[in-house]
PDB file of N, CA and C in Angstrom:
ATOM      1  N   MET A   1       0.838  -1.163   0.000  1.00 56.00           N
ATOM      2  CA  MET A   1       0.000   0.000   0.000  1.00 56.00           C
ATOM      3  C   MET A   1       0.887   1.231   0.000  1.00 56.00           C
ATOM      4  N   SER A   2       0.534   2.204  -0.775  1.00 63.00           N
ATOM      5  CA  SER A   2       1.338   3.414  -0.904  1.00 63.00           C
ATOM      6  C   SER A   2       1.069   4.361   0.253  1.00 63.00           C
ATOM      7  N   ALA A   3       2.095   5.071   0.669  1.00 72.00           N
ATOM      8  CA  ALA A   3       1.973   6.036   1.760  1.00 72.00           C
ATOM      9  C   ALA A   3       1.528   7.405   1.250  1.00 72.00           C
ATOM     10  N   GLU A   4       1.285   7.515  -0.058  1.00 79.00           N
ATOM     11  CA  GLU A   4       0.866   8.784  -0.649  1.00 79.00           C
ATOM     12  C   GLU A   4      -0.578   9.111  -0.277  1.00 79.00           C
ATOM     13  N   LEU A   5      -0.850  10.364  -0.214  1.00 78.00           N
ATOM     14  CA  LEU A   5      -2.203  10.833   0.048  1.00 78.00           C
ATOM     15  C   LEU A   5      -2.947  10.940  -1.273  1.00 78.00           C
ATOM     16  N   ARG A   6      -4.107  10.278  -1.358  1.00 78.00           N
ATOM     17  CA  ARG A   6      -4.897  10.343  -2.589  1.00 78.00           C
ATOM     18  C   ARG A   6      -5.775  11.587  -2.566  1.00 78.00           C
ATOM     19  N   ILE A   7      -5.771  12.319  -3.628  1.00 76.00           N
ATOM     20  CA  ILE A   7      -6.612  13.511  -3.756  1.00 76.00           C
ATOM     21  C   ILE A   7      -7.634  13.243  -4.850  1.00 76.00           C
ATOM     22  N   THR A   8      -8.890  13.383  -4.503  1.00 73.00           N
ATOM     23  CA  THR A   8      -9.958  13.183  -5.476  1.00 73.00           C
ATOM     24  C   THR A   8     -10.824  14.432  -5.524  1.00 73.00           C
ATOM     25  N   ASP A   9     -11.308  14.731  -6.705  1.00 71.00           N
ATOM     26  CA  ASP A   9     -12.210  15.876  -6.872  1.00 71.00           C
ATOM     27  C   ASP A   9     -13.618  15.476  -6.452  1.00 71.00           C
ATOM     28  N   THR A  10     -14.226  16.295  -5.654  1.00 70.00           N
ATOM     29  CA  THR A  10     -15.608  16.059  -5.244  1.00 70.00           C
ATOM     30  C   THR A  10     -16.420  17.313  -5.497  1.00 70.00           C
ATOM     31  N   ASN A  11     -17.689  17.120  -5.660  1.00 66.00           N
ATOM     32  CA  ASN A  11     -18.599  18.246  -5.833  1.00 66.00           C
ATOM     33  C   ASN A  11     -19.346  18.427  -4.521  1.00 66.00           C
ATOM     34  N   SER A  12     -18.742  19.148  -3.616  1.00 61.00           N
ATOM     35  CA  SER A  12     -19.358  19.314  -2.307  1.00 61.00           C
ATOM     36  C   SER A  12     -20.090  20.641  -2.186  1.00 61.00           C
ATOM     37  N   ALA A  13     -20.310  21.304  -3.292  1.00 59.00           N
ATOM     38  CA  ALA A  13     -20.992  22.601  -3.263  1.00 59.00           C
ATOM     39  C   ALA A  13     -22.484  22.413  -3.031  1.00 59.00           C
ATOM     40  N   ASN A  14     -23.113  23.440  -2.581  1.00 59.00           N
ATOM     41  CA  ASN A  14     -24.554  23.431  -2.386  1.00 59.00           C
ATOM     42  C   ASN A  14     -25.243  23.402  -3.747  1.00 59.00           C
ATOM     43  N   ASP A  15     -26.243  22.564  -3.900  1.00 62.00           N
ATOM     44  CA  ASP A  15     -26.940  22.436  -5.175  1.00 62.00           C
ATOM     45  C   ASP A  15     -28.094  23.411  -5.306  1.00 62.00           C
ATOM     46  N   SER A  16     -28.122  24.450  -4.524  1.00 62.00           N
ATOM     47  CA  SER A  16     -29.195  25.427  -4.569  1.00 62.00           C
ATOM     48  C   SER A  16     -29.126  26.233  -5.860  1.00 62.00           C
ATOM     49  N   LYS A  17     -30.276  26.594  -6.375  1.00 70.00           N
ATOM     50  CA  LYS A  17     -30.352  27.429  -7.567  1.00 70.00           C
ATOM     51  C   LYS A  17     -30.315  28.902  -7.203  1.00 70.00           C
ATOM     52  N   GLY A  18     -30.144  29.219  -5.934  1.00 70.00           N
ATOM     53  CA  GLY A  18     -30.102  30.600  -5.497  1.00 70.00           C
ATOM     54  C   GLY A  18     -31.452  31.056  -4.978  1.00 70.00           C
ATOM     55  N   ARG A  19     -31.430  32.185  -4.287  1.00 72.00           N
ATOM     56  CA  ARG A  19     -32.658  32.730  -3.731  1.00 72.00           C
ATOM     57  C   ARG A  19     -32.744  34.209  -4.062  1.00 72.00           C
ATOM     58  N   ALA A  20     -33.946  34.667  -4.342  1.00 71.00           N
ATOM     59  CA  ALA A  20     -34.199  36.087  -4.574  1.00 71.00           C
ATOM     60  C   ALA A  20     -35.603  36.398  -4.106  1.00 71.00           C
ATOM     61  N   LEU A  21     -35.743  37.445  -3.330  1.00 69.00           N
ATOM     62  CA  LEU A  21     -37.043  37.876  -2.793  1.00 69.00           C
ATOM     63  C   LEU A  21     -37.722  36.761  -2.000  1.00 69.00           C
ATOM     64  N   GLY A  22     -36.945  35.851  -1.440  1.00 73.00           N
ATOM     65  CA  GLY A  22     -37.499  34.765  -0.647  1.00 73.00           C
ATOM     66  C   GLY A  22     -37.937  33.564  -1.458  1.00 73.00           C
ATOM     67  N   PHE A  23     -37.732  33.594  -2.755  1.00 74.00           N
ATOM     68  CA  PHE A  23     -38.130  32.481  -3.620  1.00 74.00           C
ATOM     69  C   PHE A  23     -36.899  31.768  -4.140  1.00 74.00           C
ATOM     70  N   GLU A  24     -36.993  30.448  -4.280  1.00 75.00           N
ATOM     71  CA  GLU A  24     -35.890  29.614  -4.749  1.00 75.00           C
ATOM     72  C   GLU A  24     -35.805  29.680  -6.274  1.00 75.00           C
ATOM     73  N   GLY A  25     -34.594  29.751  -6.800  1.00 77.00           N
ATOM     74  CA  GLY A  25     -34.384  29.715  -8.242  1.00 77.00           C
ATOM     75  C   GLY A  25     -34.977  30.927  -8.939  1.00 77.00           C
ATOM     76  N   ASN A  26     -35.639  30.682 -10.049  1.00 82.00           N
ATOM     77  CA  ASN A  26     -36.220  31.762 -10.844  1.00 82.00           C
ATOM     78  C   ASN A  26     -37.694  31.992 -10.547  1.00 82.00           C
ATOM     79  N   ASP A  27     -38.182  31.499  -9.423  1.00 83.00           N
ATOM     80  CA  ASP A  27     -39.602  31.669  -9.108  1.00 83.00           C
ATOM     81  C   ASP A  27     -39.992  33.123  -8.902  1.00 83.00           C
ATOM     82  N   PHE A  28     -39.039  33.965  -8.507  1.00 86.00           N
ATOM     83  CA  PHE A  28     -39.364  35.365  -8.296  1.00 86.00           C
ATOM     84  C   PHE A  28     -39.739  36.058  -9.607  1.00 86.00           C
ATOM     85  N   VAL A  29     -39.292  35.512 -10.739  1.00 88.00           N
ATOM     86  CA  VAL A  29     -39.589  36.126 -12.034  1.00 88.00           C
ATOM     87  C   VAL A  29     -41.097  36.132 -12.287  1.00 88.00           C
ATOM     88  N   TYR A  30     -41.789  35.042 -11.938  1.00 89.00           N
ATOM     89  CA  TYR A  30     -43.236  34.988 -12.112  1.00 89.00           C
ATOM     90  C   TYR A  30     -43.921  36.108 -11.328  1.00 89.00           C
ATOM     91  N   VAL A  31     -43.477  36.320 -10.101  1.00 90.00           N
ATOM     92  CA  VAL A  31     -44.080  37.331  -9.233  1.00 90.00           C
ATOM     93  C   VAL A  31     -43.794  38.731  -9.765  1.00 90.00           C
ATOM     94  N   VAL A  32     -42.560  38.989 -10.165  1.00 92.00           N
ATOM     95  CA  VAL A  32     -42.202  40.317 -10.674  1.00 92.00           C
ATOM     96  C   VAL A  32     -42.951  40.608 -11.967  1.00 92.00           C
ATOM     97  N   VAL A  33     -43.043  39.644 -12.864  1.00 94.00           N
ATOM     98  CA  VAL A  33     -43.791  39.849 -14.119  1.00 94.00           C
ATOM     99  C   VAL A  33     -45.263  40.101 -13.818  1.00 94.00           C
ATOM    100  N   GLY A  34     -45.840  39.408 -12.850  1.00 95.00           N
ATOM    101  CA  GLY A  34     -47.228  39.636 -12.464  1.00 95.00           C
ATOM    102  C   GLY A  34     -47.448  41.039 -11.927  1.00 95.00           C
ATOM    103  N   ILE A  35     -46.514  41.522 -11.110  1.00 95.00           N
ATOM    104  CA  ILE A  35     -46.630  42.881 -10.567  1.00 95.00           C
ATOM    105  C   ILE A  35     -46.526  43.918 -11.677  1.00 95.00           C
ATOM    106  N   VAL A  36     -45.560  43.759 -12.573  1.00 96.00           N
ATOM    107  CA  VAL A  36     -45.389  44.707 -13.675  1.00 96.00           C
ATOM    108  C   VAL A  36     -46.604  44.686 -14.602  1.00 96.00           C
ATOM    109  N   ALA A  37     -47.124  43.499 -14.899  1.00 97.00           N
ATOM    110  CA  ALA A  37     -48.308  43.395 -15.759  1.00 97.00           C
ATOM    111  C   ALA A  37     -49.526  44.028 -15.090  1.00 97.00           C
ATOM    112  N   ALA A  38     -49.664  43.858 -13.782  1.00 96.00           N
ATOM    113  CA  ALA A  38     -50.797  44.455 -13.072  1.00 96.00           C
ATOM    114  C   ALA A  38     -50.709  45.980 -13.069  1.00 96.00           C
ATOM    115  N   ILE A  39     -49.519  46.503 -12.848  1.00 96.00           N
ATOM    116  CA  ILE A  39     -49.347  47.959 -12.895  1.00 96.00           C
ATOM    117  C   ILE A  39     -49.633  48.484 -14.293  1.00 96.00           C
ATOM    118  N   GLY A  40     -49.135  47.782 -15.304  1.00 96.00           N
ATOM    119  CA  GLY A  40     -49.397  48.193 -16.689  1.00 96.00           C
ATOM    120  C   GLY A  40     -50.876  48.154 -17.021  1.00 96.00           C
ATOM    121  N   LEU A  41     -51.563  47.105 -16.611  1.00 96.00           N
ATOM    122  CA  LEU A  41     -52.996  46.998 -16.877  1.00 96.00           C
ATOM    123  C   LEU A  41     -53.762  48.087 -16.150  1.00 96.00           C
ATOM    124  N   PHE A  42     -53.383  48.372 -14.900  1.00 96.00           N
ATOM    125  CA  PHE A  42     -54.039  49.440 -14.149  1.00 96.00           C
ATOM    126  C   PHE A  42     -53.869  50.785 -14.859  1.00 96.00           C
ATOM    127  N   LEU A  43     -52.646  51.070 -15.323  1.00 95.00           N
ATOM    128  CA  LEU A  43     -52.404  52.338 -16.008  1.00 95.00           C
ATOM    129  C   LEU A  43     -53.164  52.439 -17.322  1.00 95.00           C
ATOM    130  N   VAL A  44     -53.239  51.355 -18.055  1.00 96.00           N
ATOM    131  CA  VAL A  44     -53.999  51.368 -19.317  1.00 96.00           C
ATOM    132  C   VAL A  44     -55.482  51.604 -19.040  1.00 96.00           C
ATOM    133  N   LEU A  45     -56.029  50.893 -18.066  1.00 95.00           N
ATOM    134  CA  LEU A  45     -57.458  51.034 -17.775  1.00 95.00           C
ATOM    135  C   LEU A  45     -57.782  52.410 -17.190  1.00 95.00           C
ATOM    136  N   TYR A  46     -56.959  52.873 -16.264  1.00 95.00           N
ATOM    137  CA  TYR A  46     -57.269  54.119 -15.559  1.00 95.00           C
ATOM    138  C   TYR A  46     -56.886  55.356 -16.375  1.00 95.00           C
ATOM    139  N   ALA A  47     -55.649  55.408 -16.857  1.00 94.00           N
ATOM    140  CA  ALA A  47     -55.159  56.620 -17.521  1.00 94.00           C
ATOM    141  C   ALA A  47     -55.577  56.708 -18.980  1.00 94.00           C
ATOM    142  N   MET A  48     -55.515  55.597 -19.694  1.00 93.00           N
ATOM    143  CA  MET A  48     -55.790  55.669 -21.133  1.00 93.00           C
ATOM    144  C   MET A  48     -57.260  55.477 -21.463  1.00 93.00           C
ATOM    145  N   LEU A  49     -57.914  54.552 -20.784  1.00 93.00           N
ATOM    146  CA  LEU A  49     -59.314  54.267 -21.109  1.00 93.00           C
ATOM    147  C   LEU A  49     -60.288  54.989 -20.195  1.00 93.00           C
ATOM    148  N   GLY A  50     -59.812  55.636 -19.153  1.00 93.00           N
ATOM    149  CA  GLY A  50     -60.666  56.430 -18.281  1.00 93.00           C
ATOM    150  C   GLY A  50     -61.569  55.626 -17.362  1.00 93.00           C
ATOM    151  N   ALA A  51     -61.188  54.430 -17.013  1.00 93.00           N
ATOM    152  CA  ALA A  51     -62.004  53.620 -16.099  1.00 93.00           C
ATOM    153  C   ALA A  51     -61.846  54.159 -14.677  1.00 93.00           C
ATOM    154  N   ALA A  52     -62.818  53.871 -13.840  1.00 95.00           N
ATOM    155  CA  ALA A  52     -62.751  54.283 -12.436  1.00 95.00           C
ATOM    156  C   ALA A  52     -61.591  53.548 -11.756  1.00 95.00           C
ATOM    157  N   PRO A  53     -60.941  54.186 -10.793  1.00 94.00           N
ATOM    158  CA  PRO A  53     -59.799  53.534 -10.138  1.00 94.00           C
ATOM    159  C   PRO A  53     -60.159  52.207  -9.472  1.00 94.00           C
ATOM    160  N   VAL A  54     -61.337  52.125  -8.889  1.00 95.00           N
ATOM    161  CA  VAL A  54     -61.748  50.878  -8.236  1.00 95.00           C
ATOM    162  C   VAL A  54     -61.941  49.777  -9.276  1.00 95.00           C
ATOM    163  N   MET A  55     -62.544  50.134 -10.405  1.00 95.00           N
ATOM    164  CA  MET A  55     -62.764  49.143 -11.462  1.00 95.00           C
ATOM    165  C   MET A  55     -61.430  48.692 -12.063  1.00 95.00           C
ATOM    166  N   ALA A  56     -60.491  49.617 -12.209  1.00 95.00           N
ATOM    167  CA  ALA A  56     -59.167  49.260 -12.728  1.00 95.00           C
ATOM    168  C   ALA A  56     -58.451  48.334 -11.749  1.00 95.00           C
ATOM    169  N   LEU A  57     -58.613  48.571 -10.455  1.00 95.00           N
ATOM    170  CA  LEU A  57     -58.023  47.690  -9.445  1.00 95.00           C
ATOM    171  C   LEU A  57     -58.646  46.296  -9.481  1.00 95.00           C
ATOM    172  N   VAL A  58     -59.953  46.242  -9.669  1.00 95.00           N
ATOM    173  CA  VAL A  58     -60.646  44.948  -9.709  1.00 95.00           C
ATOM    174  C   VAL A  58     -60.080  44.075 -10.824  1.00 95.00           C
ATOM    175  N   PHE A  59     -59.747  44.684 -11.958  1.00 95.00           N
ATOM    176  CA  PHE A  59     -59.219  43.908 -13.072  1.00 95.00           C
ATOM    177  C   PHE A  59     -57.717  43.639 -12.957  1.00 95.00           C
ATOM    178  N   SER A  60     -56.978  44.513 -12.271  1.00 96.00           N
ATOM    179  CA  SER A  60     -55.529  44.352 -12.232  1.00 96.00           C
ATOM    180  C   SER A  60     -55.026  43.545 -11.035  1.00 96.00           C
ATOM    181  N   VAL A  61     -55.773  43.478  -9.953  1.00 96.00           N
ATOM    182  CA  VAL A  61     -55.317  42.713  -8.789  1.00 96.00           C
ATOM    183  C   VAL A  61     -55.191  41.214  -9.089  1.00 96.00           C
ATOM    184  N   PRO A  62     -56.131  40.581  -9.798  1.00 96.00           N
ATOM    185  CA  PRO A  62     -55.930  39.154 -10.109  1.00 96.00           C
ATOM    186  C   PRO A  62     -54.690  38.893 -10.968  1.00 96.00           C
ATOM    187  N   VAL A  63     -54.326  39.857 -11.804  1.00 95.00           N
ATOM    188  CA  VAL A  63     -53.122  39.690 -12.625  1.00 95.00           C
ATOM    189  C   VAL A  63     -51.884  39.688 -11.741  1.00 95.00           C
ATOM    190  N   CYS A  64     -51.930  40.388 -10.631  1.00 94.00           N
ATOM    191  CA  CYS A  64     -50.815  40.429  -9.684  1.00 94.00           C
ATOM    192  C   CYS A  64     -50.836  39.221  -8.744  1.00 94.00           C
ATOM    193  N   VAL A  65     -52.000  38.853  -8.268  1.00 95.00           N
ATOM    194  CA  VAL A  65     -52.127  37.788  -7.277  1.00 95.00           C
ATOM    195  C   VAL A  65     -52.001  36.405  -7.920  1.00 95.00           C
ATOM    196  N   GLY A  66     -52.442  36.254  -9.155  1.00 95.00           N
ATOM    197  CA  GLY A  66     -52.410  34.954  -9.837  1.00 95.00           C
ATOM    198  C   GLY A  66     -51.027  34.314  -9.885  1.00 95.00           C
ATOM    199  N   PRO A  67     -50.021  35.008 -10.423  1.00 93.00           N
ATOM    200  CA  PRO A  67     -48.674  34.402 -10.444  1.00 93.00           C
ATOM    201  C   PRO A  67     -48.110  34.141  -9.051  1.00 93.00           C
ATOM    202  N   PHE A  68     -48.427  35.001  -8.083  1.00 92.00           N
ATOM    203  CA  PHE A  68     -47.965  34.782  -6.718  1.00 92.00           C
ATOM    204  C   PHE A  68     -48.549  33.487  -6.148  1.00 92.00           C
ATOM    205  N   LEU A  69     -49.845  33.276  -6.352  1.00 93.00           N
ATOM    206  CA  LEU A  69     -50.475  32.045  -5.871  1.00 93.00           C
ATOM    207  C   LEU A  69     -49.930  30.825  -6.603  1.00 93.00           C
ATOM    208  N   TRP A  70     -49.670  30.978  -7.906  1.00 91.00           N
ATOM    209  CA  TRP A  70     -49.098  29.877  -8.698  1.00 91.00           C
ATOM    210  C   TRP A  70     -47.765  29.439  -8.097  1.00 91.00           C
ATOM    211  N   VAL A  71     -46.913  30.405  -7.792  1.00 90.00           N
ATOM    212  CA  VAL A  71     -45.603  30.087  -7.227  1.00 90.00           C
ATOM    213  C   VAL A  71     -45.751  29.468  -5.843  1.00 90.00           C
ATOM    214  N   MET A  72     -46.619  30.027  -5.020  1.00 89.00           N
ATOM    215  CA  MET A  72     -46.768  29.524  -3.658  1.00 89.00           C
ATOM    216  C   MET A  72     -47.379  28.120  -3.614  1.00 89.00           C
ATOM    217  N   MET A  73     -48.315  27.818  -4.522  1.00 90.00           N
ATOM    218  CA  MET A  73     -48.989  26.511  -4.490  1.00 90.00           C
ATOM    219  C   MET A  73     -48.251  25.434  -5.278  1.00 90.00           C
ATOM    220  N   PHE A  74     -47.620  25.792  -6.393  1.00 87.00           N
ATOM    221  CA  PHE A  74     -47.089  24.768  -7.284  1.00 87.00           C
ATOM    222  C   PHE A  74     -45.573  24.784  -7.442  1.00 87.00           C
ATOM    223  N   ARG A  75     -44.880  25.802  -6.985  1.00 86.00           N
ATOM    224  CA  ARG A  75     -43.445  25.878  -7.225  1.00 86.00           C
ATOM    225  C   ARG A  75     -42.612  25.913  -5.947  1.00 86.00           C
ATOM    226  N   ARG A  76     -43.059  26.612  -4.924  1.00 83.00           N
ATOM    227  CA  ARG A  76     -42.251  26.818  -3.726  1.00 83.00           C
ATOM    228  C   ARG A  76     -42.183  25.541  -2.888  1.00 83.00           C
ATOM    229  N   ASN A  77     -40.963  25.113  -2.597  1.00 82.00           N
ATOM    230  CA  ASN A  77     -40.679  23.912  -1.798  1.00 82.00           C
ATOM    231  C   ASN A  77     -41.285  22.643  -2.388  1.00 82.00           C
ATOM    232  N   LYS A  78     -41.428  22.601  -3.685  1.00 85.00           N
ATOM    233  CA  LYS A  78     -41.938  21.415  -4.371  1.00 85.00           C
ATOM    234  C   LYS A  78     -40.836  20.829  -5.247  1.00 85.00           C
ATOM    235  N   PRO A  79     -40.858  19.526  -5.489  1.00 84.00           N
ATOM    236  CA  PRO A  79     -39.833  18.915  -6.348  1.00 84.00           C
ATOM    237  C   PRO A  79     -40.053  19.268  -7.818  1.00 84.00           C
ATOM    238  N   GLU A  80     -39.027  19.011  -8.610  1.00 83.00           N
ATOM    239  CA  GLU A  80     -39.130  19.251 -10.050  1.00 83.00           C
ATOM    240  C   GLU A  80     -40.267  18.413 -10.636  1.00 83.00           C
ATOM    241  N   GLY A  81     -41.037  18.983 -11.518  1.00 85.00           N
ATOM    242  CA  GLY A  81     -42.120  18.262 -12.172  1.00 85.00           C
ATOM    243  C   GLY A  81     -43.370  18.126 -11.338  1.00 85.00           C
ATOM    244  N   TYR A  82     -43.459  18.785 -10.190  1.00 88.00           N
ATOM    245  CA  TYR A  82     -44.633  18.656  -9.327  1.00 88.00           C
ATOM    246  C   TYR A  82     -45.895  19.149 -10.031  1.00 88.00           C
ATOM    247  N   THR A  83     -45.796  20.278 -10.709  1.00 87.00           N
ATOM    248  CA  THR A  83     -46.965  20.856 -11.370  1.00 87.00           C
ATOM    249  C   THR A  83     -47.498  19.923 -12.454  1.00 87.00           C
ATOM    250  N   GLU A  84     -46.595  19.396 -13.277  1.00 87.00           N
ATOM    251  CA  GLU A  84     -47.015  18.488 -14.344  1.00 87.00           C
ATOM    252  C   GLU A  84     -47.662  17.239 -13.769  1.00 87.00           C
ATOM    253  N   ASP A  85     -47.064  16.685 -12.714  1.00 85.00           N
ATOM    254  CA  ASP A  85     -47.631  15.491 -12.093  1.00 85.00           C
ATOM    255  C   ASP A  85     -48.990  15.788 -11.457  1.00 85.00           C
ATOM    256  N   PHE A  86     -49.123  16.960 -10.845  1.00 86.00           N
ATOM    257  CA  PHE A  86     -50.382  17.330 -10.197  1.00 86.00           C
ATOM    258  C   PHE A  86     -51.510  17.400 -11.217  1.00 86.00           C
ATOM    259  N   PHE A  87     -51.279  18.113 -12.325  1.00 85.00           N
ATOM    260  CA  PHE A  87     -52.337  18.250 -13.322  1.00 85.00           C
ATOM    261  C   PHE A  87     -52.568  16.955 -14.093  1.00 85.00           C
ATOM    262  N   ASP A  88     -51.530  16.151 -14.274  1.00 84.00           N
ATOM    263  CA  ASP A  88     -51.709  14.850 -14.912  1.00 84.00           C
ATOM    264  C   ASP A  88     -52.587  13.955 -14.046  1.00 84.00           C
ATOM    265  N   GLU A  89     -52.342  13.952 -12.740  1.00 81.00           N
ATOM    266  CA  GLU A  89     -53.168  13.167 -11.821  1.00 81.00           C
ATOM    267  C   GLU A  89     -54.594  13.706 -11.776  1.00 81.00           C
ATOM    268  N   LEU A  90     -54.741  15.021 -11.835  1.00 83.00           N
ATOM    269  CA  LEU A  90     -56.056  15.644 -11.795  1.00 83.00           C
ATOM    270  C   LEU A  90     -56.881  15.285 -13.029  1.00 83.00           C
ATOM    271  N   LEU A  91     -56.250  15.251 -14.187  1.00 80.00           N
ATOM    272  CA  LEU A  91     -56.966  15.000 -15.435  1.00 80.00           C
ATOM    273  C   LEU A  91     -57.095  13.522 -15.769  1.00 80.00           C
ATOM    274  N   ASN A  92     -56.049  12.741 -15.547  1.00 77.00           N
ATOM    275  CA  ASN A  92     -56.047  11.342 -15.968  1.00 77.00           C
ATOM    276  C   ASN A  92     -56.438  10.365 -14.876  1.00 77.00           C
ATOM    277  N   LYS A  93     -56.445  10.790 -13.649  1.00 71.00           N
ATOM    278  CA  LYS A  93     -56.736   9.953 -12.474  1.00 71.00           C
ATOM    279  C   LYS A  93     -55.796   8.754 -12.423  1.00 71.00           C
ATOM    280  N   GLU A  94     -56.226   7.583 -12.864  1.00 65.00           N
ATOM    281  CA  GLU A  94     -55.436   6.376 -12.679  1.00 65.00           C
ATOM    282  C   GLU A  94     -54.221   6.323 -13.596  1.00 65.00           C
ATOM    283  N   GLY A  95     -54.328   6.899 -14.785  1.00 64.00           N
ATOM    284  CA  GLY A  95     -53.216   6.829 -15.730  1.00 64.00           C
ATOM    285  C   GLY A  95     -53.008   5.406 -16.200  1.00 64.00           C
ATOM    286  N   TRP A  96     -51.782   4.906 -16.092  1.00 67.00           N
ATOM    287  CA  TRP A  96     -51.453   3.563 -16.556  1.00 67.00           C
ATOM    288  C   TRP A  96     -51.534   2.527 -15.449  1.00 67.00           C
ATOM    289  N   SER A  97     -51.965   2.918 -14.279  1.00 69.00           N
ATOM    290  CA  SER A  97     -52.020   1.969 -13.175  1.00 69.00           C
ATOM    291  C   SER A  97     -53.289   1.128 -13.238  1.00 69.00           C
ATOM    292  N   PHE A  98     -53.313   0.048 -12.480  1.00 71.00           N
ATOM    293  CA  PHE A  98     -54.468  -0.834 -12.421  1.00 71.00           C
ATOM    294  C   PHE A  98     -55.573  -0.162 -11.621  1.00 71.00           C
ATOM    295  N   ALA A  99     -56.738  -0.035 -12.240  1.00 69.00           N
ATOM    296  CA  ALA A  99     -57.875   0.609 -11.578  1.00 69.00           C
ATOM    297  C   ALA A  99     -59.037  -0.384 -11.570  1.00 69.00           C
ATOM    298  N   PRO A 100     -59.196  -1.147 -10.486  1.00 71.00           N
ATOM    299  CA  PRO A 100     -60.233  -2.181 -10.470  1.00 71.00           C
ATOM    300  C   PRO A 100     -61.644  -1.637 -10.584  1.00 71.00           C
ATOM    301  N   GLN A 101     -61.914  -0.408 -10.112  1.00 71.00           N
ATOM    302  CA  GLN A 101     -63.266   0.131 -10.186  1.00 71.00           C
ATOM    303  C   GLN A 101     -63.689   0.451 -11.616  1.00 71.00           C
ATOM    304  N   SER A 102     -62.735   0.587 -12.534  1.00 69.00           N
ATOM    305  CA  SER A 102     -63.108   0.883 -13.915  1.00 69.00           C
ATOM    306  C   SER A 102     -63.047  -0.350 -14.813  1.00 69.00           C
ATOM    307  N   GLN A 103     -62.789  -1.524 -14.243  1.00 69.00           N
ATOM    308  CA  GLN A 103     -62.754  -2.758 -15.010  1.00 69.00           C
ATOM    309  C   GLN A 103     -64.166  -3.316 -15.159  1.00 69.00           C
ATOM    310  N   PRO A 104     -64.459  -3.947 -16.294  1.00 74.00           N
ATOM    311  CA  PRO A 104     -65.791  -4.537 -16.450  1.00 74.00           C
ATOM    312  C   PRO A 104     -65.991  -5.720 -15.493  1.00 74.00           C
ATOM    313  N   ALA A 105     -67.223  -5.943 -15.114  1.00 77.00           N
ATOM    314  CA  ALA A 105     -67.535  -7.055 -14.212  1.00 77.00           C
ATOM    315  C   ALA A 105     -67.319  -8.374 -14.953  1.00 77.00           C
ATOM    316  N   PRO A 106     -66.790  -9.381 -14.290  1.00 76.00           N
ATOM    317  CA  PRO A 106     -66.560 -10.662 -14.958  1.00 76.00           C
ATOM    318  C   PRO A 106     -67.885 -11.358 -15.267  1.00 76.00           C
ATOM    319  N   VAL A 107     -67.910 -12.013 -16.404  1.00 78.00           N
ATOM    320  CA  VAL A 107     -69.099 -12.774 -16.811  1.00 78.00           C
ATOM    321  C   VAL A 107     -68.860 -14.225 -16.415  1.00 78.00           C
ATOM    322  N   ILE A 108     -69.732 -14.766 -15.580  1.00 78.00           N
ATOM    323  CA  ILE A 108     -69.596 -16.142 -15.104  1.00 78.00           C
ATOM    324  C   ILE A 108     -70.600 -17.001 -15.862  1.00 78.00           C
ATOM    325  N   ARG A 109     -70.072 -18.011 -16.527  1.00 75.00           N
ATOM    326  CA  ARG A 109     -70.950 -18.914 -17.287  1.00 75.00           C
ATOM    327  C   ARG A 109     -70.921 -20.276 -16.635  1.00 75.00           C
ATOM    328  N   HIS A 110     -72.088 -20.826 -16.466  1.00 70.00           N
ATOM    329  CA  HIS A 110     -72.185 -22.158 -15.870  1.00 70.00           C
ATOM    330  C   HIS A 110     -72.344 -23.157 -17.008  1.00 70.00           C
ATOM    331  N   GLU A 111     -71.467 -24.127 -17.088  1.00 71.00           N
ATOM    332  CA  GLU A 111     -71.486 -25.124 -18.153  1.00 71.00           C
ATOM    333  C   GLU A 111     -72.153 -26.426 -17.688  1.00 71.00           C
ATOM    334  N   ASN A 112     -72.767 -26.422 -16.567  1.00 66.00           N
ATOM    335  CA  ASN A 112     -73.408 -27.617 -16.035  1.00 66.00           C
ATOM    336  C   ASN A 112     -74.878 -27.709 -16.450  1.00 66.00           C
ATOM    337  N   ARG A 113     -75.159 -27.444 -17.698  1.00 62.00           N
ATOM    338  CA  ARG A 113     -76.544 -27.529 -18.169  1.00 62.00           C
ATOM    339  C   ARG A 113     -76.852 -28.970 -18.579  1.00 62.00           C
ATOM    340  N   ARG A 114     -78.112 -29.328 -18.416  1.00 63.00           N
ATOM    341  CA  ARG A 114     -78.545 -30.656 -18.848  1.00 63.00           C
ATOM    342  C   ARG A 114     -79.126 -30.560 -20.240  1.00 63.00           C
ATOM    343  N   ALA A 115     -78.748 -31.485 -21.071  1.00 56.00           N
ATOM    344  CA  ALA A 115     -79.232 -31.482 -22.440  1.00 56.00           C
ATOM    345  C   ALA A 115     -80.534 -32.199 -22.602  1.00 56.00           C
TER     346      ALA A 115
END
């Protein structure tokens, strides 16, 4: 056995994608785009089209809140592919798995008839 010290390269770095505004990875982009779109929609409705400020808020708040809720429910602290799996399960239910409740009932035939 050699008395030499073996040196091996390891990847011991943190695998985090980074954090911004309290969100992991690029999730903050959805929130920032939602805020900018809501402000833009409010300005178009209020300043350009002359809508009442309350009515402009009613239409622009969901544009701001929607992406925030999307990130909080489907992206934050969830594994990769969670959203796709969630909607696939919601739409397809059983998918390729065995689903006994959707199988046809077996037909039992008695061959013990008298001729």
